[in-house]
């Protein structure tokens, strides 16, 4: 049973961005605040509470899913700011006033983390109940949560400010320059490798806290993700090896904790997808055995407004503010589409009315329905479940789960494959087979086993070279992780691996003022990404042809408040305000 984190901390840290931060009531961060173990617990829990905000969840969805090819904009016209901002994103070009370029919610969480990191050590001296061991696990969580926020920001904006410490008073200096992505990623890795030395144990809890707090598995998963991103930007094989090592920490931990759960002779059977039963455990009940880290929601004090705003269609006529549709690629099954079999549970459990001949767009079903479709292996025709009213949405938001880590490891293994033109090279084959095995496990788990045929399965012979295996991993991540805020970042990693001349140690504004003469984006990645653009693939391709266009602009209000910030050159020509 879930327990939900309720915090009555009057005046606690309602923050905006680092430049226009709304500071907490000084009482809550002054000398009288940091006296006892419970004071620190309240502040630590406040970080998790802040992450459940509508602003955070919406941006996880918009930045990670909506901007990719897996989602379309709404058809209905609301004429509101969010709808217009979403349409601008899908046009391939934005202005510096786009509401989804607002990074303030993430910097608010970062400031909370910094407050704990700064003041928690003081409490060890004043409260004997607050031990060094507890302090260390609190520091571990805060370093990890801060790194998670920075990791989202660097993937959405590329060049971002890194705050030097906690902000408590309006007299503090808020002007901070941006850092290049390599600097930010290095900081995340340094903090996370410190955090994983004294983490919470995932086996120390039997309730929601097993996955509701950032523990050793969550830190290892995040480290694997950051190394995978850095390796893709720098083409550094050592980073891919570190990704594999941290993935293995998660896999070994899960294996040890769920030793009695395995079946069918396959090492991960039943743990990820085994039909609608596990679908319910993951996306309806929450906190499944597969889960690694997810935000806890109860639909009341912690209502998942962000999820509802983006995905919820509650009566076929009235839609949420800025609702999005699944792409048409989810409405068909064949060799050229996302799913290779209509027996794949993920195909018809991800959207309403899958395979409906009279629907041009599909409403997203994953994570917002209170029930699964009810399909069984002998009755595979997709059904339309009853919808629910516009009320409590208690589904958790999942940051990491086991299949994500399995596929990260597969992606890194492909990049560690020796370069060889010889298809019979055993070293190449062995590494590729290892990657294929992970992908195949995830894929086969989601196929209805009772009706499984040879045509429904993946074949190693089809993906026996490095390029084909890389594309298989990318496709399987889309099948498995659709609408979970992963796809756009997957495409960016793919892009970076296939372009040369990227300078991750410099901010874009210092490389070249003209975005049109910067590094050209990879054509295959652009083909995938622009098929989701409403203005048409060709037009969007022209707009998004170089690296700066892959990121959000710096918000206009930020440029006015912080004169050290430099605008992404892709958006400088259209700025309504130019501080230079």
Coordinates of C-alpha atoms in Angstrom, one line a residue:
X1 CA 0.0 0.0 0.0
X2 CA 1.3 3.4 -0.9
X3 CA 2.1 6.0 1.7
X4 CA 2.0 9.5 0.5
X5 CA 4.4 12.3 1.6
X6 CA 2.4 15.1 3.1
X7 CA 4.3 18.1 4.3
X8 CA 3.0 20.9 6.4
X9 CA 5.9 23.3 6.2
X10 CA 4.5 26.7 6.3
X11 CA 6.2 29.1 3.9
X12 CA 8.6 26.4 2.6
X13 CA 10.5 27.3 -0.5
X14 CA 8.2 28.2 -3.3
X15 CA 10.9 28.8 -5.9
X16 CA 11.2 30.1 -9.4
X17 CA 14.3 30.0 -11.4
X18 CA 17.7 30.9 -10.1
X19 CA 17.4 34.5 -11.4
X20 CA 13.9 35.3 -10.3
X21 CA 13.7 32.9 -7.4
X22 CA 10.9 33.5 -4.9
X23 CA 12.8 32.8 -1.7
X24 CA 11.4 30.8 1.2
X25 CA 10.2 32.5 4.4
X26 CA 13.5 33.3 6.2
X27 CA 12.1 31.6 9.3
X28 CA 12.1 28.2 7.6
X29 CA 15.7 28.3 6.6
X30 CA 17.1 30.3 9.6
X31 CA 18.7 29.1 12.8
X32 CA 15.4 27.9 14.3
X33 CA 14.7 25.6 11.3
X34 CA 17.7 23.3 11.4
X35 CA 17.6 21.9 15.0
X36 CA 16.3 18.3 14.8
X37 CA 16.2 15.1 12.7
X38 CA 12.5 15.8 11.9
X39 CA 13.5 19.2 10.5
X40 CA 15.9 17.6 8.0
X41 CA 13.3 14.8 7.2
X42 CA 10.8 17.5 6.3
X43 CA 13.2 19.3 4.0
X44 CA 14.3 16.0 2.3
X45 CA 10.7 15.0 1.8
X46 CA 10.0 18.5 0.5
X47 CA 12.4 17.8 -2.4
X48 CA 10.3 14.7 -3.5
X49 CA 7.1 16.7 -3.0
X50 CA 8.4 19.5 -5.2
X51 CA 9.2 16.9 -8.0
X52 CA 5.5 15.9 -8.1
X53 CA 4.5 19.4 -9.3
X54 CA 2.5 19.9 -12.4
X55 CA 5.3 22.0 -13.9
X56 CA 7.9 19.2 -13.5
X57 CA 5.8 16.4 -14.8
X58 CA 4.5 18.4 -17.8
X59 CA 8.1 19.2 -18.8
X60 CA 9.2 15.6 -18.4
X61 CA 6.5 14.8 -20.9
X62 CA 6.9 17.7 -23.3
X63 CA 10.7 17.7 -23.3
X64 CA 11.1 13.9 -23.4
X65 CA 8.1 12.6 -25.3
X66 CA 6.0 15.3 -27.0
X67 CA 8.9 16.9 -28.9
X68 CA 9.7 13.5 -30.5
X69 CA 8.0 11.5 -33.2
X70 CA 5.8 9.5 -30.8
X71 CA 3.2 12.2 -30.2
X72 CA 1.0 14.6 -32.2
X73 CA -0.5 18.0 -31.1
X74 CA -4.2 18.2 -30.3
X75 CA -6.7 18.9 -33.0
X76 CA -9.2 20.9 -31.0
X77 CA -8.6 24.6 -30.6
X78 CA -8.3 26.0 -27.1
X79 CA -6.5 29.2 -28.0
X80 CA -4.6 29.2 -24.8
X81 CA -0.9 29.6 -24.0
X82 CA -0.1 26.0 -23.5
X83 CA -1.8 24.9 -26.8
X84 CA 0.0 27.6 -28.7
X85 CA 3.3 26.7 -27.1
X86 CA 2.9 23.0 -28.0
X87 CA 2.1 23.9 -31.6
X88 CA 5.2 26.0 -31.8
X89 CA 7.3 23.2 -30.6
X90 CA 5.8 20.9 -33.3
X91 CA 6.5 23.5 -36.0
X92 CA 10.2 23.0 -35.3
X93 CA 10.9 26.5 -34.2
X94 CA 10.0 28.4 -31.1
X95 CA 10.3 31.9 -29.7
X96 CA 12.0 32.8 -26.4
X97 CA 8.6 33.2 -24.7
X98 CA 7.5 29.6 -25.1
X99 CA 6.1 28.5 -21.7
X100 CA 7.8 25.1 -21.9
X101 CA 11.2 26.9 -22.0
X102 CA 10.6 27.8 -18.4
X103 CA 13.2 25.9 -16.3
X104 CA 12.2 27.4 -12.9
X105 CA 10.5 24.4 -11.4
X106 CA 13.7 22.3 -11.8
X107 CA 15.9 25.1 -10.3
X108 CA 13.4 25.3 -7.4
X109 CA 14.1 21.6 -6.6
X110 CA 17.9 22.2 -7.0
X111 CA 17.7 25.0 -4.4
X112 CA 15.9 22.7 -2.0
X113 CA 18.6 20.1 -2.4
X114 CA 21.3 22.8 -1.8
X115 CA 19.6 23.9 1.4
X116 CA 19.7 20.4 2.8
X117 CA 23.3 19.8 1.7
X118 CA 24.3 23.1 3.3
X119 CA 22.4 22.8 6.6
X120 CA 21.9 19.1 7.4
X121 CA 25.4 18.6 8.7
X122 CA 24.7 21.2 11.4
X123 CA 21.9 19.0 12.9
X124 CA 24.3 16.2 13.7
X125 CA 25.7 18.5 16.4
X126 CA 22.4 19.5 17.8
X127 CA 20.3 16.3 17.7
X128 CA 21.9 13.0 18.8
X129 CA 19.0 11.1 17.0
X130 CA 20.3 12.5 13.7
X131 CA 23.4 10.3 13.2
X132 CA 26.2 10.5 10.7
X133 CA 24.8 7.5 8.9
X134 CA 21.4 9.2 8.4
X135 CA 23.2 12.4 7.3
X136 CA 25.1 10.4 4.7
X137 CA 22.0 8.9 3.2
X138 CA 20.2 12.3 3.2
X139 CA 23.2 13.8 1.4
X140 CA 23.2 10.9 -1.0
X141 CA 19.6 11.5 -1.9
X142 CA 20.0 15.2 -2.3
X143 CA 23.1 14.8 -4.6
X144 CA 21.2 12.4 -6.7
X145 CA 18.0 14.4 -6.9
X146 CA 20.0 17.6 -7.8
X147 CA 21.8 15.6 -10.5
X148 CA 18.5 14.3 -11.9
X149 CA 17.3 17.9 -12.3
X150 CA 20.5 19.1 -13.9
X151 CA 20.4 16.1 -16.2
X152 CA 16.9 17.0 -17.4
X153 CA 18.0 20.6 -17.9
X154 CA 21.2 19.9 -19.9
X155 CA 19.3 17.6 -22.2
X156 CA 16.5 20.1 -22.8
X157 CA 18.6 23.3 -23.0
X158 CA 22.2 22.1 -23.4
X159 CA 23.9 25.2 -21.9
X160 CA 22.6 25.9 -18.4
X161 CA 23.7 27.7 -15.2
X162 CA 25.0 25.6 -12.3
X163 CA 24.1 27.2 -9.0
X164 CA 27.0 27.7 -6.5
X165 CA 24.9 26.9 -3.4
X166 CA 21.6 27.5 -1.7
X167 CA 19.6 30.8 -2.2
X168 CA 18.0 32.0 1.0
X169 CA 17.9 35.8 0.9
X170 CA 16.9 38.4 -1.7
X171 CA 20.2 40.2 -1.3
X172 CA 22.1 37.3 -2.8
X173 CA 23.6 37.6 -6.2
X174 CA 21.6 35.6 -8.8
X175 CA 23.6 36.3 -12.0
X176 CA 25.3 33.1 -13.0
X177 CA 26.7 32.2 -16.5
X178 CA 25.8 29.1 -18.4
X179 CA 28.1 26.1 -18.3
X180 CA 28.8 23.8 -21.3
X181 CA 27.2 20.4 -21.3
X182 CA 30.4 18.5 -20.6
X183 CA 30.9 20.6 -17.4
X184 CA 27.4 19.8 -16.2
X185 CA 27.6 16.1 -17.0
X186 CA 31.0 15.9 -15.2
X187 CA 29.5 17.5 -12.1
X188 CA 26.5 15.1 -12.2
X189 CA 28.9 12.1 -12.4
X190 CA 31.1 13.4 -9.6
X191 CA 28.1 14.0 -7.4
X192 CA 26.4 10.7 -8.2
X193 CA 29.6 8.7 -7.7
X194 CA 29.8 10.3 -4.2
X195 CA 26.1 9.6 -3.6
X196 CA 26.4 5.9 -4.4
X197 CA 29.0 5.4 -1.7
X198 CA 26.4 5.9 1.1
X199 CA 23.0 5.3 -0.5
X200 CA 19.7 4.1 0.9
X201 CA 19.3 0.3 0.3
X202 CA 16.4 -0.7 -1.9
X203 CA 16.1 -3.8 0.2
X204 CA 15.7 -1.8 3.4
X205 CA 12.0 -1.2 2.8
X206 CA 9.0 -3.3 1.9
X207 CA 6.5 -0.5 1.2
X208 CA 6.4 2.4 -1.2
X209 CA 9.8 3.7 0.1
X210 CA 11.5 0.8 -1.7
X211 CA 11.1 2.9 -5.0
X212 CA 9.8 6.2 -3.7
X213 CA 13.2 7.4 -2.5
X214 CA 16.3 7.7 -4.6
X215 CA 18.3 4.7 -3.4
X216 CA 21.3 2.7 -4.7
X217 CA 19.4 1.3 -7.7
X218 CA 18.1 4.7 -8.7
X219 CA 21.5 6.3 -8.4
X220 CA 23.1 3.5 -10.5
X221 CA 20.4 3.9 -13.1
X222 CA 20.9 7.6 -13.3
X223 CA 24.7 7.2 -13.5
X224 CA 24.3 4.7 -16.4
X225 CA 22.0 7.3 -18.2
X226 CA 24.5 10.2 -17.7
X227 CA 27.4 8.1 -18.9
X228 CA 25.4 7.0 -21.9
X229 CA 24.7 10.6 -22.8
X230 CA 28.2 11.8 -22.2
X231 CA 29.6 8.9 -24.3
X232 CA 27.2 9.7 -27.1
X233 CA 28.4 13.4 -27.1
X234 CA 32.1 12.6 -26.9
X235 CA 32.3 9.2 -28.6
X236 CA 34.2 7.9 -25.6
X237 CA 34.1 4.1 -25.3
X238 CA 35.1 4.4 -21.6
X239 CA 31.8 6.1 -20.9
X240 CA 29.9 3.2 -22.5
X241 CA 31.8 0.8 -20.4
X242 CA 30.9 2.7 -17.2
X243 CA 27.2 2.7 -18.4
X244 CA 27.4 -1.1 -18.6
X245 CA 28.9 -1.4 -15.2
X246 CA 26.3 0.7 -13.5
X247 CA 23.5 -1.1 -15.4
X248 CA 24.9 -4.3 -14.0
X249 CA 24.7 -3.0 -10.5
X250 CA 21.0 -2.5 -11.0
X251 CA 20.5 -5.9 -12.7
X252 CA 22.4 -7.7 -10.0
X253 CA 20.4 -6.0 -7.3
X254 CA 17.1 -6.8 -8.9
X255 CA 18.2 -10.4 -9.5
X256 CA 19.1 -10.8 -5.8
X257 CA 15.9 -9.2 -4.5
X258 CA 13.5 -11.1 -6.7
X259 CA 15.2 -14.5 -6.9
X260 CA 11.9 -16.3 -6.3
X261 CA 10.1 -14.4 -9.0
X262 CA 11.7 -15.9 -12.1
X263 CA 10.0 -18.4 -14.3
X264 CA 10.1 -20.1 -17.7
X265 CA 13.9 -20.5 -17.6
X266 CA 14.4 -16.9 -18.8
X267 CA 16.3 -14.8 -16.3
X268 CA 13.9 -11.8 -16.4
X269 CA 10.6 -13.5 -17.2
X270 CA 7.5 -12.0 -15.6
X271 CA 9.5 -9.1 -14.2
X272 CA 8.9 -6.6 -16.9
X273 CA 5.8 -7.3 -19.1
X274 CA 3.8 -10.5 -18.8
X275 CA 0.6 -9.2 -20.3
X276 CA -2.0 -7.1 -18.6
X277 CA -1.2 -8.3 -15.1
X278 CA 2.2 -6.7 -15.1
X279 CA 0.8 -3.7 -17.0
X280 CA -1.5 -3.0 -14.0
X281 CA 1.4 -3.5 -11.5
X282 CA 3.5 -1.0 -13.3
X283 CA 1.2 1.7 -14.6
X284 CA -1.9 1.5 -12.5
X285 CA -1.1 0.1 -9.0
X286 CA 2.5 1.4 -9.1
X287 CA 5.6 0.5 -7.3
X288 CA 6.0 -2.8 -9.1
X289 CA 8.9 -5.2 -8.7
X290 CA 10.3 -3.8 -11.9
X291 CA 10.3 -0.2 -10.6
X292 CA 13.6 1.5 -9.6
X293 CA 12.5 5.1 -8.9
X294 CA 9.0 6.7 -9.2
X295 CA 7.3 9.7 -7.7
X296 CA 4.5 8.9 -5.3
X297 CA 1.0 10.2 -6.1
X298 CA -2.3 9.8 -4.2
X299 CA -4.6 11.9 -6.5
X300 CA -5.5 14.2 -3.6
X301 CA -2.6 15.9 -1.9
X302 CA -0.4 14.8 -4.7
X303 CA -2.6 14.8 -7.8
X304 CA -0.7 14.1 -11.0
X305 CA -2.0 17.2 -12.7
X306 CA 0.9 17.2 -15.2
X307 CA 0.0 13.7 -16.5
X308 CA -3.7 14.6 -16.6
X309 CA -3.0 17.9 -18.5
X310 CA -1.0 16.2 -21.2
X311 CA -2.7 12.8 -21.7
X312 CA -6.2 12.8 -20.3
X313 CA -9.3 12.6 -22.5
X314 CA -12.2 12.4 -20.0
X315 CA -15.3 12.4 -22.1
X316 CA -14.3 12.4 -25.8
X317 CA -15.4 16.1 -26.1
X318 CA -13.7 17.8 -23.2
X319 CA -10.0 17.5 -23.1
X320 CA -7.3 18.5 -20.7
X321 CA -5.4 21.8 -21.1
X322 CA -2.9 21.0 -23.9
X323 CA -3.8 17.3 -24.3
X324 CA -1.7 15.4 -26.8
X325 CA -2.4 12.5 -29.1
X326 CA -0.3 9.4 -29.9
X327 CA 1.3 9.4 -33.3
X328 CA -0.2 7.4 -36.2
X329 CA 2.7 5.0 -36.0
X330 CA 0.9 3.3 -33.1
X331 CA -2.1 2.5 -35.2
X332 CA -0.5 -0.1 -37.5
X333 CA 1.6 -3.2 -37.2
X334 CA 4.0 -4.3 -39.9
X335 CA 7.7 -4.3 -40.6
X336 CA 7.8 -0.6 -41.2
X337 CA 6.0 0.4 -38.0
X338 CA 6.9 0.4 -34.4
X339 CA 5.3 -2.9 -33.4
X340 CA 6.1 -6.1 -35.2
X341 CA 3.2 -8.1 -33.9
X342 CA -0.4 -7.4 -33.0
X343 CA 0.1 -9.8 -30.1
X344 CA 2.4 -7.3 -28.4
X345 CA 0.6 -6.1 -25.2
X346 CA 2.4 -2.8 -25.4
X347 CA 0.8 -2.1 -28.7
X348 CA -2.8 -2.2 -27.6
X349 CA -2.2 -1.3 -23.9
X350 CA -0.6 2.1 -24.8
X351 CA -3.5 3.9 -26.5
X352 CA -7.3 3.8 -26.6
X353 CA -9.0 2.2 -29.6
X354 CA -5.8 0.8 -31.1
X355 CA -6.5 -0.6 -34.6
X356 CA -9.7 1.5 -34.9
X357 CA -10.3 2.2 -38.6
X358 CA -12.2 5.4 -38.0
X359 CA -9.7 7.2 -35.8
X360 CA -6.9 9.2 -37.2
X361 CA -5.4 9.9 -33.9
X362 CA -5.2 7.9 -30.7
X363 CA -5.7 9.0 -27.1
X364 CA -3.0 7.9 -24.7
X365 CA -4.0 5.1 -22.4
X366 CA -0.7 4.3 -20.7
X367 CA -0.5 5.7 -17.1
X368 CA -3.9 7.4 -17.1
X369 CA -6.4 4.6 -17.2
X370 CA -7.6 2.9 -14.0
X371 CA -7.9 -0.4 -15.8
X372 CA -6.1 -2.4 -18.5
X373 CA -7.9 -3.3 -21.7
X374 CA -8.9 -6.8 -20.4
X375 CA -7.5 -8.6 -23.4
X376 CA -6.3 -12.1 -22.8
X377 CA -4.1 -14.3 -25.0
X378 CA -7.1 -15.9 -26.6
X379 CA -8.9 -12.6 -27.3
X380 CA -6.4 -10.3 -28.8
X381 CA -8.7 -7.9 -30.5
X382 CA -8.1 -4.5 -28.8
X383 CA -11.0 -3.2 -26.8
X384 CA -11.9 0.3 -25.7
X385 CA -12.1 0.4 -21.9
X386 CA -14.5 2.7 -20.1
X387 CA -13.2 6.1 -19.5
X388 CA -13.2 7.8 -16.1
X389 CA -14.2 11.3 -15.0
X390 CA -12.0 14.3 -14.6
X391 CA -11.0 13.6 -11.1
X392 CA -8.1 12.3 -9.1
X393 CA -5.2 11.0 -11.1
X394 CA -3.1 9.0 -8.7
X395 CA -0.7 7.2 -11.1
X396 CA 2.9 7.6 -10.2
X397 CA 5.5 9.1 -12.5
X398 CA 8.2 6.5 -13.3
X399 CA 11.7 7.8 -13.8
X400 CA 13.5 4.5 -14.1
X401 CA 12.4 0.8 -14.3
X402 CA 14.2 -2.4 -15.1
X403 CA 13.5 -2.7 -18.8
X404 CA 14.9 0.9 -19.3
X405 CA 18.1 -0.2 -17.7
X406 CA 18.3 -3.4 -19.7
X407 CA 17.9 -1.4 -22.9
X408 CA 20.5 1.2 -21.8
X409 CA 22.9 -1.6 -21.3
X410 CA 22.1 -3.0 -24.8
X411 CA 22.7 0.4 -26.3
X412 CA 26.0 0.8 -24.6
X413 CA 27.1 -2.7 -25.6
X414 CA 26.4 -1.9 -29.3
X415 CA 28.7 1.1 -29.1
X416 CA 31.4 -1.1 -27.5
X417 CA 31.2 -3.5 -30.5
X418 CA 34.6 -3.6 -32.2
X419 CA 34.7 -1.9 -35.5
X420 CA 35.0 -4.6 -38.1
X421 CA 33.7 -5.0 -41.6
X422 CA 33.9 -8.8 -41.2
X423 CA 30.4 -10.1 -40.5
X424 CA 32.0 -13.4 -39.3
X425 CA 34.2 -11.6 -36.7
X426 CA 33.5 -13.5 -33.5
X427 CA 34.3 -10.6 -31.2
X428 CA 31.7 -8.5 -33.0
X429 CA 29.2 -11.3 -33.0
X430 CA 29.6 -12.0 -29.3
X431 CA 29.0 -8.4 -28.2
X432 CA 26.1 -7.9 -30.6
X433 CA 24.5 -11.2 -29.3
X434 CA 24.8 -9.9 -25.8
X435 CA 22.9 -6.7 -26.8
X436 CA 20.4 -8.7 -28.8
X437 CA 19.7 -11.0 -25.8
X438 CA 18.7 -8.0 -23.6
X439 CA 16.4 -6.6 -26.3
X440 CA 14.9 -9.9 -27.1
X441 CA 14.1 -10.5 -23.4
X442 CA 12.2 -7.3 -23.2
X443 CA 10.4 -7.9 -26.5
X444 CA 9.4 -11.5 -25.9
X445 CA 8.0 -10.7 -22.4
X446 CA 5.4 -8.5 -24.0
X447 CA 4.2 -11.0 -26.6
X448 CA 1.2 -13.2 -25.8
X449 CA 3.1 -16.5 -25.2
X450 CA 0.1 -18.8 -25.9
X451 CA -0.2 -17.6 -29.4
X452 CA 3.5 -16.8 -30.1
X453 CA 4.6 -17.8 -33.6
X454 CA 8.0 -17.5 -35.3
X455 CA 6.8 -14.5 -37.2
X456 CA 6.2 -12.6 -33.9
X457 CA 9.8 -12.9 -32.7
X458 CA 13.0 -11.0 -33.3
X459 CA 15.8 -12.8 -35.2
X460 CA 19.4 -12.1 -34.5
X461 CA 20.3 -12.7 -38.2
X462 CA 18.2 -9.7 -39.1
X463 CA 20.3 -7.4 -36.8
X464 CA 23.8 -9.0 -37.0
X465 CA 25.7 -5.8 -37.7
X466 CA 26.4 -2.8 -35.5
X467 CA 24.2 -0.4 -37.4
X468 CA 21.2 -2.7 -37.5
X469 CA 21.5 -3.6 -33.8
X470 CA 21.7 0.1 -32.9
X471 CA 18.5 0.8 -34.7
X472 CA 16.9 -2.3 -33.1
X473 CA 17.7 -0.9 -29.6
X474 CA 16.3 2.5 -30.6
X475 CA 13.1 0.9 -31.9
X476 CA 12.7 -1.4 -28.8
X477 CA 13.0 1.6 -26.5
X478 CA 10.2 3.3 -28.3
X479 CA 8.0 0.2 -28.1
X480 CA 8.8 -0.4 -24.4
X481 CA 9.0 3.2 -23.0
X482 CA 6.5 5.1 -25.2
X483 CA 5.0 8.2 -23.4
X484 CA 7.4 7.8 -20.5
X485 CA 9.5 10.9 -21.4
X486 CA 12.4 9.0 -23.0
X487 CA 12.1 9.2 -26.8
X488 CA 13.4 12.6 -27.6
X489 CA 16.5 12.1 -25.5
X490 CA 17.0 8.7 -27.2
X491 CA 17.0 10.4 -30.6
X492 CA 19.5 13.1 -29.4
X493 CA 21.9 10.4 -28.3
X494 CA 21.5 8.6 -31.6
X495 CA 22.2 11.9 -33.4
X496 CA 25.4 12.7 -31.4
X497 CA 26.8 9.3 -32.1
X498 CA 26.5 9.9 -35.8
X499 CA 27.9 13.4 -36.2
X500 CA 31.4 14.8 -35.9
X501 CA 32.6 18.2 -34.7
X502 CA 30.3 18.6 -31.7
X503 CA 32.0 20.8 -29.0
X504 CA 30.4 19.7 -25.7
X505 CA 33.0 21.7 -23.7
X506 CA 31.7 25.0 -25.1
X507 CA 28.4 26.7 -25.0
X508 CA 26.7 27.2 -28.4
X509 CA 26.8 31.0 -28.2
X510 CA 30.6 30.8 -27.9
X511 CA 31.1 28.4 -30.8
X512 CA 29.5 30.4 -33.5
X513 CA 26.8 33.2 -33.6
X514 CA 25.2 31.7 -36.7
X515 CA 23.3 28.5 -36.0
X516 CA 23.1 27.6 -39.7
X517 CA 26.8 26.9 -40.0
X518 CA 27.1 24.6 -37.0
X519 CA 27.3 20.8 -36.9
X520 CA 24.7 19.3 -39.2
X521 CA 22.3 16.9 -37.5
X522 CA 22.3 13.3 -38.6
X523 CA 19.9 12.6 -41.5
X524 CA 18.4 9.3 -40.1
X525 CA 17.7 11.0 -36.8
X526 CA 16.0 13.9 -38.6
X527 CA 13.8 11.6 -40.6
X528 CA 12.6 10.0 -37.4
X529 CA 12.1 13.3 -35.5
X530 CA 10.5 15.3 -38.3
X531 CA 7.8 12.7 -39.0
X532 CA 6.1 14.0 -35.9
X533 CA 6.3 17.7 -36.9
X534 CA 2.9 19.2 -37.8
X535 CA 4.3 21.6 -40.4
X536 CA 5.6 18.6 -42.4
X537 CA 8.8 16.7 -42.3
X538 CA 10.5 18.8 -45.1
X539 CA 9.8 22.2 -43.6
X540 CA 10.7 21.1 -40.1
X541 CA 13.9 19.5 -41.4
X542 CA 15.0 22.8 -42.8
X543 CA 14.3 24.5 -39.5
X544 CA 16.0 21.9 -37.3
X545 CA 19.1 21.0 -39.4
X546 CA 21.8 22.0 -37.0
X547 CA 22.5 21.3 -33.3
X548 CA 21.2 24.6 -31.7
X549 CA 17.7 23.9 -33.0
X550 CA 17.5 20.6 -31.0
X551 CA 17.3 22.6 -27.8
X552 CA 14.9 25.0 -26.2
X553 CA 15.6 28.8 -26.1
X554 CA 16.5 30.6 -22.9
X555 CA 13.3 32.2 -21.7
X556 CA 13.0 36.0 -22.4
X557 CA 12.5 36.8 -18.7
X558 CA 15.7 35.0 -17.8
X559 CA 17.7 37.0 -20.2
X560 CA 16.3 40.2 -18.7
X561 CA 17.0 39.1 -15.2
X562 CA 20.5 37.6 -15.7
X563 CA 22.7 39.5 -18.0
X564 CA 25.3 36.8 -18.0
X565 CA 23.0 34.4 -19.9
X566 CA 23.5 34.0 -23.6
X567 CA 20.7 33.0 -25.9
X568 CA 20.9 29.9 -28.0
X569 CA 21.8 31.3 -31.4
X570 CA 19.0 29.4 -33.1
X571 CA 16.5 31.8 -31.5
X572 CA 18.5 35.0 -31.4
X573 CA 17.2 36.3 -34.7
X574 CA 13.6 36.3 -33.5
X575 CA 14.2 37.7 -30.0
X576 CA 11.8 40.3 -28.9
X577 CA 14.4 41.3 -26.4
X578 CA 18.1 41.3 -27.1
X579 CA 20.3 42.4 -24.3
X580 CA 23.2 42.9 -26.7

